[in-house]
Coordinates of C-alpha atoms in Angstrom, one line a residue:
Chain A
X1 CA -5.4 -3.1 -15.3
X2 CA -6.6 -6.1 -12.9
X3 CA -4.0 -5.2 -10.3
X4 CA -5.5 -1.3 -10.9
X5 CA -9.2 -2.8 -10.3
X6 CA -8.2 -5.2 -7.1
X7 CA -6.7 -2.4 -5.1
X8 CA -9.3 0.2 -6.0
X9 CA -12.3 -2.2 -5.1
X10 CA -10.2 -2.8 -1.8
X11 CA -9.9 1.2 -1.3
X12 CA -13.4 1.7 -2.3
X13 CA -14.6 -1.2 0.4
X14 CA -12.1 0.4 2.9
X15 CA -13.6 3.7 2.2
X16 CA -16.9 3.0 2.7
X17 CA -16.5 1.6 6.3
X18 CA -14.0 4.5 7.2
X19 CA -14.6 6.7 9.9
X20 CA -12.0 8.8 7.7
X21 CA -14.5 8.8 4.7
X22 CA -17.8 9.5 6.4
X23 CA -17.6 12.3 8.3
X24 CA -15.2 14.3 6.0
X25 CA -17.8 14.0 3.1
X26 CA -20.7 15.0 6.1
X27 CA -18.6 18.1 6.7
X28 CA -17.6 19.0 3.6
X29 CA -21.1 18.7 2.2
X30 CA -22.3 21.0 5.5
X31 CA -19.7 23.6 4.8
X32 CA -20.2 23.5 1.6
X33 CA -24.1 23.9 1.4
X34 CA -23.6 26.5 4.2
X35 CA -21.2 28.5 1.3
X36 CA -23.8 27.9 -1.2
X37 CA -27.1 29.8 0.7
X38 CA -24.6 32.9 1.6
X39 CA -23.3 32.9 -1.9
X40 CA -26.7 33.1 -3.1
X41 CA -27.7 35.6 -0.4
X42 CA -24.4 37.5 -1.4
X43 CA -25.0 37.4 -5.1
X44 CA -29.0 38.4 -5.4
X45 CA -29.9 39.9 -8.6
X46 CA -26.2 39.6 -9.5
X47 CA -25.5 37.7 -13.1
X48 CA -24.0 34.6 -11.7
X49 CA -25.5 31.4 -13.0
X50 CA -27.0 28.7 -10.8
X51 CA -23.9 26.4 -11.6
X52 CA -21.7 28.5 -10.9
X53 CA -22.6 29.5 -7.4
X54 CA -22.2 25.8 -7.1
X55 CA -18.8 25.1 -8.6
X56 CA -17.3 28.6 -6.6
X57 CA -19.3 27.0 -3.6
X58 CA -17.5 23.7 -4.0
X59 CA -13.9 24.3 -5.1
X60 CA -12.5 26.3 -2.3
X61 CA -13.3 23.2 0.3
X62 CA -12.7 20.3 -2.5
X63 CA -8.2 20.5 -1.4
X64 CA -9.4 20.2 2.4
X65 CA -11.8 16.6 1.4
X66 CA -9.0 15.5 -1.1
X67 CA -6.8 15.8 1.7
X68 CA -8.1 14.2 4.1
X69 CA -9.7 11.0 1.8
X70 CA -6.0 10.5 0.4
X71 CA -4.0 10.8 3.9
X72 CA -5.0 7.4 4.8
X73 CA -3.8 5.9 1.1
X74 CA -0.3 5.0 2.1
X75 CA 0.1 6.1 5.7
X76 CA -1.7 3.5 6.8
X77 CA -0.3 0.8 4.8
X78 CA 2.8 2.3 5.9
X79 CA 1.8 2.4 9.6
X80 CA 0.6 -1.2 9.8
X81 CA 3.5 -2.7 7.5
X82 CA 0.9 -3.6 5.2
X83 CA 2.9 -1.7 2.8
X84 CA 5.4 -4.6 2.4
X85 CA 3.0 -7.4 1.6
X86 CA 1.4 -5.0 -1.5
X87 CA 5.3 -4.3 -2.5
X88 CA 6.0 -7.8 -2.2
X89 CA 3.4 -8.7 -4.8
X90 CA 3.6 -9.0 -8.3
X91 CA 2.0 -5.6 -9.1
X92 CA 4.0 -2.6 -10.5
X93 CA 4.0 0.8 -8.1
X94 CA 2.5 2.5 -11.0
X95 CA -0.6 0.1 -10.6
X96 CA -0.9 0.3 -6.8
X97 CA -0.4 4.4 -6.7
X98 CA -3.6 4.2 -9.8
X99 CA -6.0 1.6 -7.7
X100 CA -5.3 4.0 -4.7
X101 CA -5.8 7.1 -6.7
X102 CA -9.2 6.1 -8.7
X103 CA -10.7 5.3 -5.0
X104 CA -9.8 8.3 -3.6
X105 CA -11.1 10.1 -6.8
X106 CA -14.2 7.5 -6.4
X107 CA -15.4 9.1 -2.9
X108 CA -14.4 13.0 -4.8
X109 CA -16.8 11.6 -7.2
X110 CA -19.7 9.9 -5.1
X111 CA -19.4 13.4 -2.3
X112 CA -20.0 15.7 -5.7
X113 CA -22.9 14.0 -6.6
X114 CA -24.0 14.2 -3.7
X115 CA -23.8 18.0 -3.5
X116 CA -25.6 18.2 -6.4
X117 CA -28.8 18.0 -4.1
X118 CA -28.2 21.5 -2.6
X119 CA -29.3 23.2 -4.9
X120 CA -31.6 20.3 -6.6
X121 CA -33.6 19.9 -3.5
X122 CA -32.7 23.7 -2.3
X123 CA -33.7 26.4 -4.8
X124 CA -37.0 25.0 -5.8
X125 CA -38.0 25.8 -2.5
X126 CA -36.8 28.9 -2.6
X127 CA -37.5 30.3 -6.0
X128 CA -40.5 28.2 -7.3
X129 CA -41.1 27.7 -10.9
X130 CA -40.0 31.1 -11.8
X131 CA -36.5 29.4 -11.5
X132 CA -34.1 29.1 -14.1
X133 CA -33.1 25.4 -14.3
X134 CA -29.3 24.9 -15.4
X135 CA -28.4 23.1 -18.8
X136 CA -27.1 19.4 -18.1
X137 CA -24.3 20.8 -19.7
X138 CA -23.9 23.9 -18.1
X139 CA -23.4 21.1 -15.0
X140 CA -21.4 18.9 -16.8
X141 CA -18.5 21.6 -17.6
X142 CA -18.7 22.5 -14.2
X143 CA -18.2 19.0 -13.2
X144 CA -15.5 18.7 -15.7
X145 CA -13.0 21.4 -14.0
X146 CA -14.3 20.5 -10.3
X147 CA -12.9 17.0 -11.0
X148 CA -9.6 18.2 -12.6
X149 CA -9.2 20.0 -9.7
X150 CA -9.6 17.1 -7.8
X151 CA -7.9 15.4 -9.4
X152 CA -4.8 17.2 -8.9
X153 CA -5.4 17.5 -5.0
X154 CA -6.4 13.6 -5.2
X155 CA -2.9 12.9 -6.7
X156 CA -0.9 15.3 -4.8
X157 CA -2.9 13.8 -1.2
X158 CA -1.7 10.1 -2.5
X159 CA 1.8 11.6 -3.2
X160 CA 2.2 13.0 0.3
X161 CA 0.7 9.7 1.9
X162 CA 3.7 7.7 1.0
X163 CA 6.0 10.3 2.6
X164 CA 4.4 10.0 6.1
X165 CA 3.0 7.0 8.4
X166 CA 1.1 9.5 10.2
X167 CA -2.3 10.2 8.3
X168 CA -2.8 13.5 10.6
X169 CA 0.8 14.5 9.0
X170 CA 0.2 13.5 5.7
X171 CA -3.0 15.5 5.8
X172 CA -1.5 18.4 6.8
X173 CA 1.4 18.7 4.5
X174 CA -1.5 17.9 1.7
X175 CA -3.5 21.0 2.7
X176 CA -0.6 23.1 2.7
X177 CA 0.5 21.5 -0.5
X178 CA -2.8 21.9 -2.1
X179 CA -4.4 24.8 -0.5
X180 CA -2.2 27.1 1.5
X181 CA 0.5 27.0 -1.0
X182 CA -1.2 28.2 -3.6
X183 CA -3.4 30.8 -1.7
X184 CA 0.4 32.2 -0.2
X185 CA 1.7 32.5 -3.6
X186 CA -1.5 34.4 -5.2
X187 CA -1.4 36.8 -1.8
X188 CA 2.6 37.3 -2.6
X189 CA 1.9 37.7 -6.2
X190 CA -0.8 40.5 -5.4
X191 CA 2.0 42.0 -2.4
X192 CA 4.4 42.4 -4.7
X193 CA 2.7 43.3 -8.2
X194 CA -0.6 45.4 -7.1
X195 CA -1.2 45.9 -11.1
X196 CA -2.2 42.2 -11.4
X197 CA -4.9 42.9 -9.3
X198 CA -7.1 44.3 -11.6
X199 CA -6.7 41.6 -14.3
X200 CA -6.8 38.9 -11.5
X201 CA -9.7 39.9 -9.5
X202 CA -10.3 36.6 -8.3
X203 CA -7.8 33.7 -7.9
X204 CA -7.2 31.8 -10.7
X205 CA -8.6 28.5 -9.4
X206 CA -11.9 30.2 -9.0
X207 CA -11.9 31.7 -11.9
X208 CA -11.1 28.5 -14.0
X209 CA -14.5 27.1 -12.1
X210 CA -16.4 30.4 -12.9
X211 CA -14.6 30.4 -16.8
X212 CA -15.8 26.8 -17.0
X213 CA -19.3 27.0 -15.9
X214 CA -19.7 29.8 -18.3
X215 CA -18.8 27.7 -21.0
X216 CA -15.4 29.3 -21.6
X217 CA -13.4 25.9 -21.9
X218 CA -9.6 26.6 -22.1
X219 CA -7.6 23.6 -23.2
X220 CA -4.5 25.0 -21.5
X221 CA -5.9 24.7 -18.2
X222 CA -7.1 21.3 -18.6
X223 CA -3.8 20.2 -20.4
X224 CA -2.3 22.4 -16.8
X225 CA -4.7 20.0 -14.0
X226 CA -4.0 16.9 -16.0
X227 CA -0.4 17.5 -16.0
X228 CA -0.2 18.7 -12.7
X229 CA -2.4 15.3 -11.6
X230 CA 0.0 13.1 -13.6
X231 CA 3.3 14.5 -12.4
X232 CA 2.6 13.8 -8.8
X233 CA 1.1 9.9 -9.3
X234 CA 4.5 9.8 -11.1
X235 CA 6.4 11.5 -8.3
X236 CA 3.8 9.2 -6.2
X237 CA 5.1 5.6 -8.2
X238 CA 8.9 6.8 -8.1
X239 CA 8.7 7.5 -3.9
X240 CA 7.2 4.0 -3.5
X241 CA 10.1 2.8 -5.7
X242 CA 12.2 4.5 -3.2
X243 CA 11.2 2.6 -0.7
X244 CA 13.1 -0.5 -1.7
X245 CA 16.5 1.6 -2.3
X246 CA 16.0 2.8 1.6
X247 CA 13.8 0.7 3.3
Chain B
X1 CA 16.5 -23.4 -7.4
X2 CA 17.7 -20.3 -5.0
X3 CA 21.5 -18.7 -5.9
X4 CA 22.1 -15.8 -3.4
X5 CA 25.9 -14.6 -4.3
X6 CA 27.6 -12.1 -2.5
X7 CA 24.5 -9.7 -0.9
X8 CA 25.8 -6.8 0.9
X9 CA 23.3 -4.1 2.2
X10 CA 23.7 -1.4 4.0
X11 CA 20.7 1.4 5.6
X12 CA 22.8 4.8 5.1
X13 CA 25.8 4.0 6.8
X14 CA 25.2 1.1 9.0
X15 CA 25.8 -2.1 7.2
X16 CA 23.6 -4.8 7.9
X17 CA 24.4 -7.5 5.8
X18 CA 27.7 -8.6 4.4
X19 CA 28.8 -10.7 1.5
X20 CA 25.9 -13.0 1.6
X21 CA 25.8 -16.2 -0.5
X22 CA 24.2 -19.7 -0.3
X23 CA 21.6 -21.8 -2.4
X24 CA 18.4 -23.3 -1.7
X25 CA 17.4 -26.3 -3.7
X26 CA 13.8 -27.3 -4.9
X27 CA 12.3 -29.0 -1.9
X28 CA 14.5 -27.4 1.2
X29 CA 13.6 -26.2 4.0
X30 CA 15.8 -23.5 5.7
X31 CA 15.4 -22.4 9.4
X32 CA 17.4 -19.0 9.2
X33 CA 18.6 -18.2 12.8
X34 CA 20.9 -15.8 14.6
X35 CA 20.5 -13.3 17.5
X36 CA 18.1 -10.2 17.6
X37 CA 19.7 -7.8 15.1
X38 CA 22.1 -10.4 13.3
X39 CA 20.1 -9.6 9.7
X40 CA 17.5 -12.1 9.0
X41 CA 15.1 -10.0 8.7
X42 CA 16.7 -8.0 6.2
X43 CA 18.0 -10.7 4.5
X44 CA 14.2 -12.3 3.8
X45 CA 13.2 -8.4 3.0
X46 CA 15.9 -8.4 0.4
X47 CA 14.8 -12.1 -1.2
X48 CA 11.5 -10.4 -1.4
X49 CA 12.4 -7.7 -3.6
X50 CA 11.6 -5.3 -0.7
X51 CA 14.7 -4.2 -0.4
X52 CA 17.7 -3.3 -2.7
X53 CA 20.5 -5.0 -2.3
X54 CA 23.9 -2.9 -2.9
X55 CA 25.9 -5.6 -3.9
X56 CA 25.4 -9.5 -5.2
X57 CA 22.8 -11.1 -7.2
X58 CA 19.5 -13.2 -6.3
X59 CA 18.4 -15.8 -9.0
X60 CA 15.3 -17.8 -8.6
X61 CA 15.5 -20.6 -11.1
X62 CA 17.3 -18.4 -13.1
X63 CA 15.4 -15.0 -12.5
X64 CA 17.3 -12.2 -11.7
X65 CA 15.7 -10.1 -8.9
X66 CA 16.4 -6.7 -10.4
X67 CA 16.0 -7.6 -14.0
X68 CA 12.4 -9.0 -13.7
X69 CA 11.1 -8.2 -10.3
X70 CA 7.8 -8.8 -11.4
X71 CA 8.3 -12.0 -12.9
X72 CA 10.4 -13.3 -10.0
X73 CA 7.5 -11.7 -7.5
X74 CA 5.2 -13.7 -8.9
X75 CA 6.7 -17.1 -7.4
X76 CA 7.0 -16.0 -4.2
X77 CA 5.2 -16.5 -0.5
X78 CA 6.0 -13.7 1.9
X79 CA 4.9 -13.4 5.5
X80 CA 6.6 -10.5 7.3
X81 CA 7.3 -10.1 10.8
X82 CA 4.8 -8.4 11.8
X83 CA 2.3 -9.8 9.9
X84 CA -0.2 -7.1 8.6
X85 CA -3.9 -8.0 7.5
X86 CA -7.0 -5.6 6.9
X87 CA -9.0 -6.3 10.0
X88 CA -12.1 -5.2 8.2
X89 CA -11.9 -8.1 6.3
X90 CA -13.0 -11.5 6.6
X91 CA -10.5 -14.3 6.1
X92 CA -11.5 -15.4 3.1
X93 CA -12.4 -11.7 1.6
X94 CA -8.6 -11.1 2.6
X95 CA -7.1 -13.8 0.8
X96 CA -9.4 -13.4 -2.1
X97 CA -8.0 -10.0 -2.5
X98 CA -4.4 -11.5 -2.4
X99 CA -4.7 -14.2 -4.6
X100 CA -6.4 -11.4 -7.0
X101 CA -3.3 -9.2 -6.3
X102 CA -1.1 -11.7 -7.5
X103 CA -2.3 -11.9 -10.3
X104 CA -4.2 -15.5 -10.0
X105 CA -6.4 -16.4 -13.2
X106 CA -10.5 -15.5 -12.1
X107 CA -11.2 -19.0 -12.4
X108 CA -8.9 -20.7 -10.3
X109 CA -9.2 -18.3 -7.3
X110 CA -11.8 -19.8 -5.5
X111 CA -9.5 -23.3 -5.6
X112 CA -6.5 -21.2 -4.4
X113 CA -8.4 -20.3 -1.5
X114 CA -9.8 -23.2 -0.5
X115 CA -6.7 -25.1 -0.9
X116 CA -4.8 -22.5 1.3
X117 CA -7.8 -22.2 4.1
X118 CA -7.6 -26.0 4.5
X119 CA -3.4 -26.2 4.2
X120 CA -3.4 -23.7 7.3
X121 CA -6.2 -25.2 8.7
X122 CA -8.5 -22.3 8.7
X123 CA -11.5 -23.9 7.2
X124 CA -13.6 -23.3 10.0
X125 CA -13.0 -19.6 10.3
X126 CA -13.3 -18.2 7.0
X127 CA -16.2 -16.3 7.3
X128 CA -14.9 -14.8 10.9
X129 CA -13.3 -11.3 10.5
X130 CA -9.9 -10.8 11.0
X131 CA -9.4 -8.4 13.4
X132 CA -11.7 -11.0 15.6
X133 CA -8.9 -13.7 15.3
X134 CA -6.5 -14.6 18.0
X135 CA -2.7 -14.0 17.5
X136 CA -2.2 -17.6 16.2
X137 CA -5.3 -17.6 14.0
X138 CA -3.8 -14.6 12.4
X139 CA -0.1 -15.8 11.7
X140 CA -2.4 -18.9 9.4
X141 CA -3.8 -16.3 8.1
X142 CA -0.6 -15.1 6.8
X143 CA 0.8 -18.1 6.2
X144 CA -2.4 -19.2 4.3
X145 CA -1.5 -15.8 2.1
X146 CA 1.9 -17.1 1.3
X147 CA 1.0 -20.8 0.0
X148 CA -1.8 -19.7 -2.0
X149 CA -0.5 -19.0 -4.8
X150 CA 1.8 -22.2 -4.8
X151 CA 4.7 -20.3 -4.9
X152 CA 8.0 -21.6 -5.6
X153 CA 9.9 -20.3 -2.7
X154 CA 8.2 -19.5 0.7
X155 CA 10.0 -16.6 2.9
X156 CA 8.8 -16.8 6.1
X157 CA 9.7 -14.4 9.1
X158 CA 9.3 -15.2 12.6
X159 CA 6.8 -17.7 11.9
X160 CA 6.2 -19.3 15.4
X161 CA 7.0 -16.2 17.4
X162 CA 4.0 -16.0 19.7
X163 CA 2.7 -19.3 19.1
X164 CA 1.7 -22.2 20.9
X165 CA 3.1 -25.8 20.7
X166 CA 0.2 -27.4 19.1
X167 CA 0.4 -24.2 16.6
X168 CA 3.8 -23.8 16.1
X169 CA 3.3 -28.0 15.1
X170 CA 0.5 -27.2 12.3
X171 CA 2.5 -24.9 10.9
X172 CA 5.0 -27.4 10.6
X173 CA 3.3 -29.7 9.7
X174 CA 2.1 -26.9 6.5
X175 CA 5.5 -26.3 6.0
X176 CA 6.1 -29.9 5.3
X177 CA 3.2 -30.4 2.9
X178 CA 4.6 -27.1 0.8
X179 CA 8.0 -28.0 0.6
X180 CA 7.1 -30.9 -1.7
X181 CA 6.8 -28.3 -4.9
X182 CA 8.6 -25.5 -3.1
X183 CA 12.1 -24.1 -1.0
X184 CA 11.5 -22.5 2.4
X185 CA 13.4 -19.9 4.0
X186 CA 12.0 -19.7 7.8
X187 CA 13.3 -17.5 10.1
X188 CA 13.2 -17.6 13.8
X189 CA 14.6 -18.2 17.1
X190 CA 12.8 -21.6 18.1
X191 CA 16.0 -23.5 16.6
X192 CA 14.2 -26.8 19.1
X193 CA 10.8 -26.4 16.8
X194 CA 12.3 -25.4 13.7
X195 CA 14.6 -29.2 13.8
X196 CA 11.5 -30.9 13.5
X197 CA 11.0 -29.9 10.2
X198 CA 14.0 -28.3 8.8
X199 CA 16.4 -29.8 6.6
X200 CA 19.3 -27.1 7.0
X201 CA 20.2 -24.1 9.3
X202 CA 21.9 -20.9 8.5
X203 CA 23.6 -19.4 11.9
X204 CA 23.2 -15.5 10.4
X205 CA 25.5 -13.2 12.9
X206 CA 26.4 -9.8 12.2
X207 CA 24.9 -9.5 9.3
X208 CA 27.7 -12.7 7.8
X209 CA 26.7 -16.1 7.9
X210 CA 28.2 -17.6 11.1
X211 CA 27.6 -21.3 10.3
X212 CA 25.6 -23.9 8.2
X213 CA 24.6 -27.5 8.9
X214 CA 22.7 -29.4 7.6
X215 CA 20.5 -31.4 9.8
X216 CA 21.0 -34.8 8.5
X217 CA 25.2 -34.5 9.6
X218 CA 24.1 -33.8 13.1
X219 CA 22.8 -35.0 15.9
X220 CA 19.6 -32.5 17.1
X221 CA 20.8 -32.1 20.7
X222 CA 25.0 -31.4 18.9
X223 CA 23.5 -29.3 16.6
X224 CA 21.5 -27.1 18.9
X225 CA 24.9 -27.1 21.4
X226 CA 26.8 -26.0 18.4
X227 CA 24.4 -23.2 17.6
X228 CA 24.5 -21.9 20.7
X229 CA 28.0 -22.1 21.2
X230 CA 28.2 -19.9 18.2
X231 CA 25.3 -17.2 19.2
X232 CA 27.3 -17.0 23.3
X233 CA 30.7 -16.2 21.3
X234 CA 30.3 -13.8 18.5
X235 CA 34.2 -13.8 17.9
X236 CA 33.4 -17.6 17.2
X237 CA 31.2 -17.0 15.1
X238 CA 33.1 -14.6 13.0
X239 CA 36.0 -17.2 12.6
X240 CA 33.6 -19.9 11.2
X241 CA 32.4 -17.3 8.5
X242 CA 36.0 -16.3 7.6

């Protein structure tokens, strides 16, 4: 656990001077509010909750931020040889893929909060006290599957970081990893079976978000994201573990 | 204190070193030579459980390598090659970190530290940041890394490439002082520097070892005459081994 709490107060530090932090939580929070307003627009007198505009505004662009927080986890230590004094350490991979992870997860964290003030400072404006304000738990569920989300793009990012010492390459793979990917196999599914596309009218990442911001928890799908999350900080411990087989 | 038997390692094909084996007693200190590409490298990546050896053991007073990795980690100093820091950092936010990292108890970090910032004779810059330092303010830096935790044996690569006379003499002079409680394994090519402080030489050539003396046998100037004999004639060299 101290090994864990040394490397992710290093990440966290590291984040917080990065130009690789900063202006991909700027963006993402300008993209992201920009989805929110023409979601609202979009959705007028439709029956979609408050928090929900804001978890389908959120989870489309959360694989692109996870992305490119995570490229620089182990590229760079990889780049800079830095990689060798953590292996050389008396710290177990497990711990050093965790510490990296959490601080990754840390910025996901701190950038969701943050987008919180959309519609917080946004829709008071707007609608004035006739304004519906959303349950703290209505917020909290959404929360809930927006981080598992993350969570899984978080650990597949830190996965794909120890494959590359190129954080541009190691970005790209994760996006295609944890956003193209997916989107190709939900088109190929709806190519090739058109009858799904009445049940699935949306994909179903979006629809986990909109299922849990109604209040429709499934335990499946968390038992699926915190699966997914752990196989690939497995995957993630077992590549570093590699490393000493091939140098 | 050190039993290397029989290392072999290999990256895919090409192997790099072959049938390794020597010791290292408490209180040694080792200047590892040989031409560009001969191994050492490799070999000090190997002692630090960096690398996998394919073949032959490493004990460290009795530790196995690849039975307790962890365990044997935790007594050792490492400065690589290249020498990597986090230039965000100061020098004394870095080697907090890596004295936390290796798992030093809360309470005696802050000695650690100052013991290591006045052993490499960094005292003076410990609030500086790091990617501030010049080139031989950095390589203390990494040395500093690698005697703070007192390990029990130092593996040090290329520690006086780059480095100037009066430098390349305080980190003698560092590598004097730690040898009292530990072995040292220093690699490099400035066999002339290294004699001032080293009490044995390993001649590493082709990934075998080409020769060892041991400085006390030899005269300085003989010794350095041998060892370059050995380095100008590679088929020399692979006689001595056999």
């Amino acid at each position: 656990m101290k090994a864990i709490r040394v490397i992710w107060l290093r990440e966290v530090r590291a984040f917080r001077g990065a130009f690789s932090c900063g202006v991909p939580m700027v963006a993402f929070l300008v993209v992201y509010g920009w989805t929110f307003v023409m979601m609202l627009r979009n959705n007028e007198g439709s029956v979609l909750q408050i928090q929900s505009v804001w978890g389908l505004s959120v989870a489309p662009w959360l694989p692109i931020l996870c992305a490119v927080l995570t490229m620089r986890l182990f590229a760079e230590e990889r780049a800079t040889g830095m990689i060798d004094l953590l292996m050389s350490a008396p710290i177990r991979e497990r711990d050093l893929v965790l510490g990296k992870f959490f601080s990754a997860m840390t910025a996901v964290v701190v950038t969701l909060g943050l987008s919180l003030l959309v519609p917080a400072l946004l829709l008071p404006a707007l609608a004035g006290p006739q304004l519906a304000r959303p349950s703290a738990a209505a917020i909290a569920a959404t929360s809930l599957i927006l981080l598992l989300q993350a969570s899984t793009w978080c650990a597949a990012g830190t996965m794909i970081s120890v494959l590359f010492r190129n954080q541009a390459a190691a970005a790209v793979s994760s996006l295609v990893v944890c956003s193209a990917l997916p989107i190709a196999v939900y088109a190929a599914i709806l190519a090739w079976l058109p009858g799904v596309r009445t049940s699935v009218a949306w994909m179903p990442l979006l629809m986990h978000v909109h299922d849990f911001s109604t209040g429709l928890f499934t335990t499946s799908v968390i038992m699926l994201y915190v699966a997914t999350a752990l196989f690939f900080l497995f995957a993630c411990s077992k590549l570093l573990a590699l490393l000493r087989l091939r140098g | 204190m050190l039993d290397v038997a029989h290392i072999s390692f290999a990256y895919g094909t090409r192997p790099i070193l072959k049938d390794i084996t020597f010791d290292v007693a408490p209180g040694e200190i080792v200047a590892l030579t040989g031409p560009n590409g001969a191994g050492k490298t490799t070999l000090l990546k190997v002692l630090a459980c960096l690398l996998m050896q394919d073949a032959g053991t490493v004990h460290l007073h009795g530790v196995d390598t690849l039975q307790r990795p962890i365990k044997y980690r935790r007594t050792i100093g490492y400065l690589s090659a290249h020498n990597p820091l986090y230039n965000d950092m100061t020098v004394e936010e870095y080697l907090t970190y890596r004295v936390r990292l290796k798992g030093e108890r809360a309470m005696r970090v802050r000695r650690r530290i100052n013991e290591a910032l006045s052993a490499s004779g960094l005292t003076d810059v410990r609030d500086t940041r790091i990617g501030l330092l010049s080139h031989g303010y950095r390589k203390r830096v990494g040395l500093a890394d690698a005697l703070s935790t007192f390990p029990k044996l130092l593996l040090l690569d290329d520690l006086l490439a780059g480095l100037d006379r009066p430098q390349r003499a305080a980190c003698g002079a560092a590598l004097s002082a730690a040898s009292l409680r530990a072995a040292v394994i220093a690699t490099g090519h400035e066999l002339d520097e290294m004699l001032n402080w080293c009490t044995r030489v390993i001649v590493l050539n082709r990934g075998r070892i080409a020769a060892m003396f041991r400085t006390s046998d030899f005269d300085r100037a003989e010794l350095i005459e041998q060892v370059d004999k050995l380095l100008a004639d590679p088929d020399d060299a692979q006689e001595v081994s056999a």
